[in-house]
Coordinates of C-alpha atoms and ligand atoms in Angstrom, one line a residue:
X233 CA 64.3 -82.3 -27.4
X234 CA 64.0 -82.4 -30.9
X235 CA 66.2 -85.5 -31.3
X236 CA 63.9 -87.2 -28.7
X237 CA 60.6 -88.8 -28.9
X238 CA 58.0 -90.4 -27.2
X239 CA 56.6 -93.8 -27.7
X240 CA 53.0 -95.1 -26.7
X241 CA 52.2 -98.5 -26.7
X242 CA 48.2 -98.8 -27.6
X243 CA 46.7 -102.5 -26.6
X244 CA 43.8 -102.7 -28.1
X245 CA 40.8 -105.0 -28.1
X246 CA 41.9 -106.6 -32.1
X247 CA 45.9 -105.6 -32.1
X248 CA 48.2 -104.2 -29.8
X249 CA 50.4 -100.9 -31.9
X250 CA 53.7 -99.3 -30.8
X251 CA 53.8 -95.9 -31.9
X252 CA 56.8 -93.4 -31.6
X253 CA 55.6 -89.5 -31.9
X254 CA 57.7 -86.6 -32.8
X255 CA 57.8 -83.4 -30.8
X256 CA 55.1 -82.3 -33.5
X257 CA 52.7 -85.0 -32.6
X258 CA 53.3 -86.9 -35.9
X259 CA 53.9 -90.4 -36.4
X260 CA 57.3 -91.5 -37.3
X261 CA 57.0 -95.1 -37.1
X262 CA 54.2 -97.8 -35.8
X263 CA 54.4 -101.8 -35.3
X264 CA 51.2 -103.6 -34.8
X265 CA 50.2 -106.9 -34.2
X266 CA 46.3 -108.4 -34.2
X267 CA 46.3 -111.1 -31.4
X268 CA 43.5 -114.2 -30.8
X269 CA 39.8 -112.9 -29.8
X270 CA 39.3 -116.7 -28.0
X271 CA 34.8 -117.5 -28.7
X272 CA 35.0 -120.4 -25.5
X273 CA 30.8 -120.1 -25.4
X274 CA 28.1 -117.6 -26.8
X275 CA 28.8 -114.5 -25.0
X276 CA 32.3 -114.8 -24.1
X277 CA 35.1 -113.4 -25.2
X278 CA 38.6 -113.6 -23.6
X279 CA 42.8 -112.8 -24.6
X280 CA 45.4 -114.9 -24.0
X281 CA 47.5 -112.5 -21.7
X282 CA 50.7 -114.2 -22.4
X283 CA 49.9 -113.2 -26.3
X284 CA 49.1 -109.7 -25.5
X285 CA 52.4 -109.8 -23.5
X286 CA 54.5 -111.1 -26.2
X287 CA 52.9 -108.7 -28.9
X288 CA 53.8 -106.0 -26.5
X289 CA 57.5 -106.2 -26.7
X290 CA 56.9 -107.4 -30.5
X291 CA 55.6 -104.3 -31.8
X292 CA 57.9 -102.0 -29.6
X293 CA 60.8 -103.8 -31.6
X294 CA 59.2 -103.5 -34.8
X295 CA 58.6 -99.9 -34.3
X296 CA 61.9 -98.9 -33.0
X297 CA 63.5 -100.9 -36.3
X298 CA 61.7 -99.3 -38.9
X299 CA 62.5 -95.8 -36.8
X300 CA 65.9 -96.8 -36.9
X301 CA 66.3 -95.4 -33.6
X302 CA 68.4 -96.4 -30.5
X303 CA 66.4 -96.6 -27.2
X304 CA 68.4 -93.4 -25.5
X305 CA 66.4 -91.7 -28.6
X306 CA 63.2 -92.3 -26.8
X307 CA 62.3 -90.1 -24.1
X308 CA 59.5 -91.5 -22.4
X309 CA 56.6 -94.6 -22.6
X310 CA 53.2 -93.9 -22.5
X311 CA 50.7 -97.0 -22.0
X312 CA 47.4 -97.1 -23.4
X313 CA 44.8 -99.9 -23.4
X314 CA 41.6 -102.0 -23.8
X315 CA 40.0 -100.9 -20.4
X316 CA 37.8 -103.7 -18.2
X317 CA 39.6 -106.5 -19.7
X318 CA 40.8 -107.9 -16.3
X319 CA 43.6 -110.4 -15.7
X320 CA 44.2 -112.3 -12.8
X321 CA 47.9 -113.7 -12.1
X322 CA 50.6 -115.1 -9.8
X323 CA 52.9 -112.3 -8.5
X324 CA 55.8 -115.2 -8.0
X325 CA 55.3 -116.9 -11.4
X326 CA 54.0 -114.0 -13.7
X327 CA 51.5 -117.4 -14.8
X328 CA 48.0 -115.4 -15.4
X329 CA 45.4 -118.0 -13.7
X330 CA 42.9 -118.0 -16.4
X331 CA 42.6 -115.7 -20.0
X332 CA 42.1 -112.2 -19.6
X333 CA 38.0 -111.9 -19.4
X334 CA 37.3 -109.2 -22.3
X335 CA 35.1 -106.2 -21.9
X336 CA 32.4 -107.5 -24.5
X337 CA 32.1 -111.2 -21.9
X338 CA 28.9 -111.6 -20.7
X339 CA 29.2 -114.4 -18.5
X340 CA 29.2 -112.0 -15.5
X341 CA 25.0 -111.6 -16.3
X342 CA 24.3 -113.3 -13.2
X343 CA 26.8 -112.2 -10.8
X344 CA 25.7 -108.4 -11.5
X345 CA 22.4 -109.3 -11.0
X346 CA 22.7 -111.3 -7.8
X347 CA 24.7 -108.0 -6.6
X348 CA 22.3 -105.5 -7.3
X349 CA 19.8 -107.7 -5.4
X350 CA 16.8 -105.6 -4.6
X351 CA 18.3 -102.4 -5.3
X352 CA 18.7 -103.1 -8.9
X353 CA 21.1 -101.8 -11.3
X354 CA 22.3 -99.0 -9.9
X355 CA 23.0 -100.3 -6.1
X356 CA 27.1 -98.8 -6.5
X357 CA 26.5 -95.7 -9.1
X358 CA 26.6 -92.7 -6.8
X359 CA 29.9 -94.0 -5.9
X360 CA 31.3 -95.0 -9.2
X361 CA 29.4 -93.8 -11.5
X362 CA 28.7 -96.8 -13.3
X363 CA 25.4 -99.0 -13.2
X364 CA 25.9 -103.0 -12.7
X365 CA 26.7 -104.3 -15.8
X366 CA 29.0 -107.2 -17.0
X367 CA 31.3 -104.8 -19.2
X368 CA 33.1 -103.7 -16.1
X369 CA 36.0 -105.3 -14.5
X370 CA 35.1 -106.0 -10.8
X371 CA 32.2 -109.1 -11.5
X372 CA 35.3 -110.4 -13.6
X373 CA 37.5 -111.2 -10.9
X374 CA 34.7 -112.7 -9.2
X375 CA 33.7 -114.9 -11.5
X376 CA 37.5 -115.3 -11.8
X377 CA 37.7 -116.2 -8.0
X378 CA 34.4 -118.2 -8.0
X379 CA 35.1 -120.6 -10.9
X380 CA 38.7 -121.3 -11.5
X381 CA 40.1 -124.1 -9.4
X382 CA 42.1 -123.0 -6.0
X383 CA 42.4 -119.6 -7.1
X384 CA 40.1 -118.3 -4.4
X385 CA 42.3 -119.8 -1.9
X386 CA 45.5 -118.1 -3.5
X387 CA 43.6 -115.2 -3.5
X388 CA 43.3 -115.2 0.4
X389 CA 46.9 -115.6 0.9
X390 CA 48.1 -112.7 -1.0
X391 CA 49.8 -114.6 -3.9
X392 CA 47.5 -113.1 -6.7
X393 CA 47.6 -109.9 -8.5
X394 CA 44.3 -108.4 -10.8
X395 CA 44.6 -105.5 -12.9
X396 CA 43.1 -104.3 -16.4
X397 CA 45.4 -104.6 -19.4
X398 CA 47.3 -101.5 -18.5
X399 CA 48.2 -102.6 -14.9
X400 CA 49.6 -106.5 -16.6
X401 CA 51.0 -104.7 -19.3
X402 CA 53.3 -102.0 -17.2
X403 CA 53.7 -104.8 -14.7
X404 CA 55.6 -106.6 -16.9
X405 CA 57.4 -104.2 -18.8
X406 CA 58.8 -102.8 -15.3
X407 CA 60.1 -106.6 -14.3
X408 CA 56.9 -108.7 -14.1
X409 CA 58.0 -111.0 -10.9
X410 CA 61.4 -109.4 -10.8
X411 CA 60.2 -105.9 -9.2
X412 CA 57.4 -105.0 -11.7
X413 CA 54.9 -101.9 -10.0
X414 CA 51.6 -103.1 -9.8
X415 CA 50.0 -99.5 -10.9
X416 CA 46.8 -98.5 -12.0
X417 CA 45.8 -95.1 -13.1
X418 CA 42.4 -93.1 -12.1
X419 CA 41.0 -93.7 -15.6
X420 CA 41.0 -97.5 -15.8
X421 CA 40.7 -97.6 -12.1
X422 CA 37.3 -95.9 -12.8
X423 CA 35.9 -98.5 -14.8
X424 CA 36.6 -101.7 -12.5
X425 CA 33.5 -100.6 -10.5
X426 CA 35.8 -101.0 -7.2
X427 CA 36.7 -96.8 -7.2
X428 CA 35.2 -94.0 -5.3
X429 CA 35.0 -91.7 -8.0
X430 CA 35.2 -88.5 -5.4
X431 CA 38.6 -90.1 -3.1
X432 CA 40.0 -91.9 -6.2
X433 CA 40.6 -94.5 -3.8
X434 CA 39.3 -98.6 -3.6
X435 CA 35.5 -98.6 -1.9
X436 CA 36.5 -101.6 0.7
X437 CA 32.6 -102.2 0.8
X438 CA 32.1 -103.0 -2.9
X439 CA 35.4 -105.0 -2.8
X440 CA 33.8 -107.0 0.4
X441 CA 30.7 -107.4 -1.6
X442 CA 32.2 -108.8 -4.7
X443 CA 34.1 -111.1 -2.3
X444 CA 37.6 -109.6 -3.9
X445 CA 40.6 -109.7 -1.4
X446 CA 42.1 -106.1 -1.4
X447 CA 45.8 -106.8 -1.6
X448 CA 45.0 -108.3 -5.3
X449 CA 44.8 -104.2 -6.5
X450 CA 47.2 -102.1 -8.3
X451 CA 48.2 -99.0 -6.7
X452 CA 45.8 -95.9 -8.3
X453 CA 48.3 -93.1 -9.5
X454 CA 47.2 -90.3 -11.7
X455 CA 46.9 -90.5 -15.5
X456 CA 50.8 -88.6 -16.0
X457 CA 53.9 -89.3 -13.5
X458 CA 56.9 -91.5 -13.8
X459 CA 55.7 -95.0 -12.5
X460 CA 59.0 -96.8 -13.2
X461 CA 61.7 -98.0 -15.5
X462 CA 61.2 -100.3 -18.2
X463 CA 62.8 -103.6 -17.3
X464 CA 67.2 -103.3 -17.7
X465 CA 67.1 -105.8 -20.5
X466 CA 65.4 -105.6 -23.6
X467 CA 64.1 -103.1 -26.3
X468 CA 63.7 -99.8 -23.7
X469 CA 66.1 -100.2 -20.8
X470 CA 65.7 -98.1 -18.7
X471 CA 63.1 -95.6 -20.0
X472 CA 60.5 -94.1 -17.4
X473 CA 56.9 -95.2 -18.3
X474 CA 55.6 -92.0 -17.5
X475 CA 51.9 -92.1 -19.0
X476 CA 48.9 -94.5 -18.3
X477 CA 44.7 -93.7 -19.9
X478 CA 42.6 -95.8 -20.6
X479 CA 41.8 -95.8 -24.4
X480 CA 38.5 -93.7 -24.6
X481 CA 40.4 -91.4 -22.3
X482 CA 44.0 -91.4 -24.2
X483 CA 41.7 -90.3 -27.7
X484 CA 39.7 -87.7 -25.6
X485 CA 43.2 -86.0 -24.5
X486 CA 44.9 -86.4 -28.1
X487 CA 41.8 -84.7 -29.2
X488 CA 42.6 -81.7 -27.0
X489 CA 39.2 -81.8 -25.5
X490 CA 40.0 -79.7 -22.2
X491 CA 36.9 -77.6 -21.9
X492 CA 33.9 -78.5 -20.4
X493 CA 31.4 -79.3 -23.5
X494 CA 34.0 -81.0 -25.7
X495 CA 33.2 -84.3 -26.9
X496 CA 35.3 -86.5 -28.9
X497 CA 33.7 -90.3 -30.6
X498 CA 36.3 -93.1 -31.3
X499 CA 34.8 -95.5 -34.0
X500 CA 37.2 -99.1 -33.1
X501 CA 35.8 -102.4 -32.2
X502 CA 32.7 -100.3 -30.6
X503 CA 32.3 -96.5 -29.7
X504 CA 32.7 -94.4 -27.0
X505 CA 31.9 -90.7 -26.5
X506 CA 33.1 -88.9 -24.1
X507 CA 32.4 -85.5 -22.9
X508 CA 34.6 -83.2 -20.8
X509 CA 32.5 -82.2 -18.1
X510 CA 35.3 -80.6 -15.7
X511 CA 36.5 -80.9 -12.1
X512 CA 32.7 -82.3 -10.7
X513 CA 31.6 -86.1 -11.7
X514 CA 28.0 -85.3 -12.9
X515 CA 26.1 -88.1 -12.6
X516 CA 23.7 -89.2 -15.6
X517 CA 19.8 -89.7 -15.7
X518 CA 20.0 -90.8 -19.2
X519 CA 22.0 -94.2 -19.7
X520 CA 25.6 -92.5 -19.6
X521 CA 28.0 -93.6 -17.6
X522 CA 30.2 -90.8 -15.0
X523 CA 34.1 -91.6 -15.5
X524 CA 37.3 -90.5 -15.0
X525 CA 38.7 -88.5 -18.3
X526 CA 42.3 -87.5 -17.0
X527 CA 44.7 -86.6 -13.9
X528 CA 47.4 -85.2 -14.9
X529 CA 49.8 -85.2 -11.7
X530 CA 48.8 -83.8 -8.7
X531 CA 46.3 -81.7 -10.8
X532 CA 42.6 -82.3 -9.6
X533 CA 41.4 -84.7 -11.7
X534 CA 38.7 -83.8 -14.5
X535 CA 35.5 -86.2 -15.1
X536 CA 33.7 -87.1 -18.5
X537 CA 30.3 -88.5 -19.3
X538 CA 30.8 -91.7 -21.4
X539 CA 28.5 -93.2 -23.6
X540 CA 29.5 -96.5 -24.3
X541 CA 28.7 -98.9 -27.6
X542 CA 30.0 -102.3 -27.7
X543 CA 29.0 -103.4 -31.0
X544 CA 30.4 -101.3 -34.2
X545 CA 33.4 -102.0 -36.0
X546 CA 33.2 -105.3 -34.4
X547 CA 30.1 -105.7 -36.2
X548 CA 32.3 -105.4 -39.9
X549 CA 34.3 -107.9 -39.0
X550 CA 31.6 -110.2 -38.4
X551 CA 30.2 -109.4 -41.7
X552 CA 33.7 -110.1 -42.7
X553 CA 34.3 -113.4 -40.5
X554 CA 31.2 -115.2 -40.4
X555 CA 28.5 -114.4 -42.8
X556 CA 31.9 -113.9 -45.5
X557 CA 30.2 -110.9 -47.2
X558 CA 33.3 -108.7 -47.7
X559 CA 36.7 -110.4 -47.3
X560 CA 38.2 -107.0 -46.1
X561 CA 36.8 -104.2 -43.6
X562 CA 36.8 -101.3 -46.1
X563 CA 35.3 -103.3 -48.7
X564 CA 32.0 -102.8 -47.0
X565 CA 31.8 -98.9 -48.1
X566 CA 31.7 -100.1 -51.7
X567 CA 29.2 -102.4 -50.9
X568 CA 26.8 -100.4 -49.4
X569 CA 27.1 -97.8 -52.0
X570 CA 25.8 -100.1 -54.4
X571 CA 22.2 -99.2 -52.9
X572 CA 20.7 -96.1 -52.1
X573 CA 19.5 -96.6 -48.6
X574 CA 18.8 -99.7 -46.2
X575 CA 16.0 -100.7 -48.3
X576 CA 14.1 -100.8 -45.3
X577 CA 16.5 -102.8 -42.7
X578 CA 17.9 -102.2 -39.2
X579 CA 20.6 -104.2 -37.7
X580 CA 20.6 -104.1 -34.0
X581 CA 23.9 -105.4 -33.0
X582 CA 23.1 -106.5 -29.7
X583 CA 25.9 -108.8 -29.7
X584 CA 26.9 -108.4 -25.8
X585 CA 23.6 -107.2 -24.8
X586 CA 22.9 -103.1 -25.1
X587 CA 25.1 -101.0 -23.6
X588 CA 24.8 -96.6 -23.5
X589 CA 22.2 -95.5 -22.9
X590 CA 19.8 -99.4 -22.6
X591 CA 22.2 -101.1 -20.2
X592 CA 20.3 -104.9 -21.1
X593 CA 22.3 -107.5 -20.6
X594 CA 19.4 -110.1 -21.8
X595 CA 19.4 -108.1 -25.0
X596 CA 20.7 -109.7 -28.3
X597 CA 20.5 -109.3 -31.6
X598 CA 18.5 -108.7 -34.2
X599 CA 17.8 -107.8 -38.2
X600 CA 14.5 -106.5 -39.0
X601 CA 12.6 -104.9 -41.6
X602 CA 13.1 -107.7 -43.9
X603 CA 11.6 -108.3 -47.1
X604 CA 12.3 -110.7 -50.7
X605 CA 13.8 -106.8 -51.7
X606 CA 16.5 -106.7 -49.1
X607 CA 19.9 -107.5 -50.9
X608 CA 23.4 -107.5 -49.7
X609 CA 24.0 -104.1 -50.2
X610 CA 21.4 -103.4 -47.8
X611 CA 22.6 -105.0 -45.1
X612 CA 26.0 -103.6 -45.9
X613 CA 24.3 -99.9 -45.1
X614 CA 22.6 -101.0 -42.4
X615 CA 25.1 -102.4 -40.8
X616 CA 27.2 -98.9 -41.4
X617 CA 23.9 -96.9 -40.4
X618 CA 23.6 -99.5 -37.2
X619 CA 26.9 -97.2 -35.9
X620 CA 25.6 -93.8 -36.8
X621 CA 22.2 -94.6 -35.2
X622 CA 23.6 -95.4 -32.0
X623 CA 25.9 -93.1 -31.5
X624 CA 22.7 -90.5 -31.8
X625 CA 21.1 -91.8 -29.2
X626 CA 23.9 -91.3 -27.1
X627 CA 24.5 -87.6 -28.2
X628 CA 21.0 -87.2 -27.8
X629 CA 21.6 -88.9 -23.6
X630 CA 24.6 -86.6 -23.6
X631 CA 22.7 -82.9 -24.4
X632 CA 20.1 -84.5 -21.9
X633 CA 22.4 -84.7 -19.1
X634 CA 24.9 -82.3 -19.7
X635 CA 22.2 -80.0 -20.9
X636 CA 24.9 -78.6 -23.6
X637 CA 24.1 -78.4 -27.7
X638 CA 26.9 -79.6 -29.3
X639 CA 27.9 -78.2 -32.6
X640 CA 30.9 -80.5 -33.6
X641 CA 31.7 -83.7 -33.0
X642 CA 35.2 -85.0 -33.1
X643 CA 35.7 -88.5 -34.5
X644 CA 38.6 -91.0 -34.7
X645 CA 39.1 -94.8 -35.0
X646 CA 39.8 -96.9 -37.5
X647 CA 36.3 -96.8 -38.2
X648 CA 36.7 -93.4 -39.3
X649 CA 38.3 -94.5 -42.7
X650 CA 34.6 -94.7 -44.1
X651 CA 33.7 -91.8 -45.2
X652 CA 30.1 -93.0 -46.5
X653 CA 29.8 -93.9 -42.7
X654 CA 30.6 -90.0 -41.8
X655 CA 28.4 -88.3 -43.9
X656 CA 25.6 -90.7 -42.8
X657 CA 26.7 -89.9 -39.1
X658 CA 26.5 -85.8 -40.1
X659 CA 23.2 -86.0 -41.4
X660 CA 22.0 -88.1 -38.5
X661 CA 22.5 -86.4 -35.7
X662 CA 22.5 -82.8 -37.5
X663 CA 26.2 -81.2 -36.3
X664 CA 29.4 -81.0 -38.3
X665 CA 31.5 -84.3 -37.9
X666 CA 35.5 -83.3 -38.1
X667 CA 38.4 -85.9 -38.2
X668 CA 41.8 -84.9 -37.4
X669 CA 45.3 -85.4 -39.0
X670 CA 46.5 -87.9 -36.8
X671 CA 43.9 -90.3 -36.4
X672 CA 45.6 -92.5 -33.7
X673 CA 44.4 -89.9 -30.9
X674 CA 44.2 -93.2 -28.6
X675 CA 47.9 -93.9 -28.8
X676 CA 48.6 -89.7 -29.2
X677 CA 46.7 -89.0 -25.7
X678 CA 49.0 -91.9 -24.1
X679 CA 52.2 -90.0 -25.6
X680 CA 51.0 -86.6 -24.6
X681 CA 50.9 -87.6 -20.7
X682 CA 54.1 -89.2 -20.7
X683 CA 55.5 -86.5 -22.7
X684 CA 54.1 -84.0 -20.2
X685 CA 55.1 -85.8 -16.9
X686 CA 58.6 -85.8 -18.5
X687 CA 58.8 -82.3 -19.4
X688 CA 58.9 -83.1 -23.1
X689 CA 56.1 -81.3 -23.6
X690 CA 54.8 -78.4 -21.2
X691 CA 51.4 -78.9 -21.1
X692 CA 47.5 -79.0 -22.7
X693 CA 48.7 -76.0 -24.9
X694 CA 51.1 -78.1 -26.8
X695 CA 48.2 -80.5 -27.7
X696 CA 46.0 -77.8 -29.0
X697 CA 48.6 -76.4 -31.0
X698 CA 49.6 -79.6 -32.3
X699 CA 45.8 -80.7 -33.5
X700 CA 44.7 -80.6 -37.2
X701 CA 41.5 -80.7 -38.9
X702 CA 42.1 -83.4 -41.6
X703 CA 38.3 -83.5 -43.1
X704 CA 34.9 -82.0 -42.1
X705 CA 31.5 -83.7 -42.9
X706 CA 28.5 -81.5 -42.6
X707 CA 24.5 -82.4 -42.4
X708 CA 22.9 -82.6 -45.8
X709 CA 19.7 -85.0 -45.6
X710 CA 16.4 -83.6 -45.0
X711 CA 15.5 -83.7 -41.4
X712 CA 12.1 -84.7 -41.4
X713 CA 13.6 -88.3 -43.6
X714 CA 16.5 -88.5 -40.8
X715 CA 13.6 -88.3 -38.0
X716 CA 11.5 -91.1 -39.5
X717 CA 14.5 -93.6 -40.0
X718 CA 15.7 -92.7 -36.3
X719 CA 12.2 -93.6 -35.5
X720 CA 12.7 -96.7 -37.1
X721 CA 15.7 -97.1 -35.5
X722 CA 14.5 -97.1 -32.3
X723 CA 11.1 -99.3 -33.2
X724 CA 14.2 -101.7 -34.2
X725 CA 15.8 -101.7 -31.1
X726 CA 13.0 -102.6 -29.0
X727 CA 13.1 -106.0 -30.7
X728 CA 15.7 -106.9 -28.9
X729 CA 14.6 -106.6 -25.7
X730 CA 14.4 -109.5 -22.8
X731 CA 15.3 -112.3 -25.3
X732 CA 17.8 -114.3 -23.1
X733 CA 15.5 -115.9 -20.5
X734 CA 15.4 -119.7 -19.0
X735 CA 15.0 -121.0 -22.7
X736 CA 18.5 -119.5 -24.2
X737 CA 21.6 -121.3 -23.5
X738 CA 25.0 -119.1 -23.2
Ligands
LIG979 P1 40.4 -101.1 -31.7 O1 41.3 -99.9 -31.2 O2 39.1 -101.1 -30.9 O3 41.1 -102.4 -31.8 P2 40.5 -99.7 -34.3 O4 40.3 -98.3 -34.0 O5 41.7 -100.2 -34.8 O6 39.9 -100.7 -33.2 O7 39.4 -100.0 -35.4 C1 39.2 -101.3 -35.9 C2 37.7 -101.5 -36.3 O8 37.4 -100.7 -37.4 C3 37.5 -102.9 -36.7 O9 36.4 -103.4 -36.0 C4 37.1 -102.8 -38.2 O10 36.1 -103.7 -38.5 C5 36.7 -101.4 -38.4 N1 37.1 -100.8 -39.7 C6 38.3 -100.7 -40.2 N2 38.3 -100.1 -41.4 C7 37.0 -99.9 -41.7 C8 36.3 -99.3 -42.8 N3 36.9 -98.8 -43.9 N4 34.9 -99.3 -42.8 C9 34.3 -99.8 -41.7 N5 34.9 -100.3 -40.6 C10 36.2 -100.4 -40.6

């Protein structure tokens, strides 16, 4: 095997990456390409699926050049992705009908709340173990269905297809209208709202409900099995795609966290934590949401809780993008350690409302604490702290529900290049914070099932073996100062509470 190796392609919410891994786990070569995030209104976000597409086979070229490898090299394809970005297209034409509707969209505000009716929020969640929100990808294709000219109608006569990014990805890579699978796997299924989280299997109901015509959805297959054969022409003929988990799930397997208690946070365009909680969903009291983490083949499928953050990295770049203040993402640690502290500020990010553990959709957001002392530096560190802060209140949800005390936290992302970040993170929520060697445990996880359904690898012992500690960050501030900013924190947070209402135009 050791002449072979495994390639995952990781599409992303900024760039789409092609990564080929070694037996060892270690990167020999990556391509990556940033595509359009398209602004059509406040509150939406959507991908041209055509770009995403084209990036794909893009970056698989680029990586396999600069391996200087042949295709019969590569054993296997893994496909990682963006989950709850949903696409709708033509099966005949491979035309999507409208840009792929991004997790962060809010437009879905009213259709979730129409749905939960007098029931509220959580009308589907002992199902699917999600609460009605517009991050997930089932209110998409409604509004999809609702609003875009005729498509309703196509809908009804079984010429369109939905899936999330992985399904249109691996789609197209298999054929697109030429014989392409229309496949989904349990991870990404789980966060469409549409899955019985027990029979991994569509909930006809909430598909009546939502008005969306069954024969639209992929297959649901497990996380690790040969799906098909990349398309005869092009950069892989021929090689099995053999691997499919949803991003927040591909990082939790490259992290080797197979034990119940072991919780992993990826630091991207937002964060996610996710917690191995073993073979039973356990449903949350606290704000989390009850996903699948992985299935590998006919193995019983293993469940996670999930805090989810939208608003993190994404909240750099928009230091970066539209207030200017940094011209480059990293730039912002040296920034913020021209100051000592926040000098009093808090920057809620409540960009797409507040996700884990609020779920407010008519949240935005919201600077306070301001004074004439507040400089740029400031808002640099709290804009870094912003991050840490949140991602305590979901640990804090997570020992809630799980009723665990965790005494590690494993971190990745490429928010995890700031290491003034990971010290603040340490001493704010009190436990070690460790980073691995290979910090592209999202793209990793993907190779790992395909390398495992393939017999490249055996199985979950590999991936321990394979895993490195690369840096460890331990708690330093004084904890009665770390409970008074989290106070503040929180004090912060209630600010930006109920503002969209009649008055605020989307
Ligand atoms: P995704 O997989 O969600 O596309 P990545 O894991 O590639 O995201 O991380 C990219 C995010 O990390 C961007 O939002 C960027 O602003 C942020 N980022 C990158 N480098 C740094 C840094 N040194 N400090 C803070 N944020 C950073």
């Amino acid at each position: 095997m050791s002449d072979k190796y495994i390639m995952a392609v990781d599409q992303g919410t900024t760039s789409t990456r092609a990564i080929i891994f070694d037996h060892g786990g270690q990167i020999v070569a990556t391509g990556q390409m940033e595509h359009e995030q398209i602004f059509p209104r406040a509150g939406w976000v959507e991908h041209d699926p055509m770009e995403i597409w084209s990036n794909v086979r893009e970056v698989v070229a680029e990586a396999m050049a600069r391996a200087d490898l042949t295709p019969d090299s590569i054993h296997a394809v893994g496909v990682t992705n963006q989950r709850e970005t949903t696409v709708v297209w033509d099966k005949k034409t491979g035309e999507p009908v409208y840009n792929a509707i991004v997790w962060q969209d809010t437009r879905t505000a009213k259709i979730v709340e129409d749905l939960g009716g007098e029931i509220g929020q959580d009308r589907y969640k002992e199902r699917v173990g999600l609460p009605l929100a517009t991050y997930f990808s089932g209110p998409k294709v409604k509004w999809i269905l609702d609003n875009v000219d005729g498509v309703r109608q196509r809908a009804e006569a079984g010429d369109l297809l939905m899936g999330n990014i992985d399904t249109w990805v691996i789609w197209n890579m298999t054929g697109g209208p030429d014989g392409g699978v229309h496949v989904t796997d349990v991870t990404n299924a789980s966060r469409t709202m549409l899955m019985d989280l027990k029979s991994l299997s569509w909930d006809s109901e909430i598909c009546a409900d939502m008005t969306i015509p069954m024969s639209m959805l992929p297959q649901i297959r497990s996380s690790a099995e040969v799906y098909g054969d990349v398309r005869p022409a092009g950069v892989l003929p021929g090689i099995p795609i053999a691997g499919i988990l949803g991003d927040q799930q591909a990082a939790t397997f490259g992290q080797a966290c197979f034990e119940v208690g072991m919780a992993k946070n990826t630091y991207g365009t937002g964060n996610f934590m996710l917690l191995n909680t073993g073979s039973e969903p356990v449903p949350s009291k606290n704000g989390l949401l009850t996903t699948v983490c992985y299935k590998i083949g006919d193995a019983a499928p293993v469940y996670a809780l999930e805090g989810s953050i939208a608003v993190t990295g994404s909240l750099v770049q928009w230091l970066r993008d539209n207030l200017k203040i940094i011209a480059s993402a990293p730039e912002i640690e040296e920034l913020a350690k021209t100051v000592d502290d926040n000098g009093g500020a808090y920057f809620v990010p409540a960009f797409s409302g507040l996700f884990a553990p609020y779920w407010k959709s008519d949240a935005r957001g919201a600077i306070v604490g301001l004074t004439r002392y507040v400089n740029r530096g400031h808002i640099a560190r709290a804009v870094l702290e912003a991050t840490a802060y949140q991602t305590r209140e979901v640990l804090d949800a997570m020992e809630a529900d799980a009723g665990v005390q965790l005494t590690e936290l494993k971190v990745d992302g490429g928010m995890t290049a700031n290491e003034l970040l990971l010290q603040f993170q340490a001493d704010v929520l009190g436990v070690d914070v460790v980073r691995p060697m290979v910090a592209e445990t999202t793209a990793l996880g993907a190779a790992y099932a395909a390398g495992i359904a393939t017999g490249y690898w055996q199985g979950e012992q590999d991936v321990i073996d394979n895993w490195a500690e690369d840096k460890r960050w331990q708690p330093s501030m004084d904890s009665e100062e770390v409970e008074r900013r989290y106070r503040n924190w929180k004090k912060a947070v209630t600010r930006t509470f109920d503002w969209v209402d009649e008055d605020v135009i989307e």
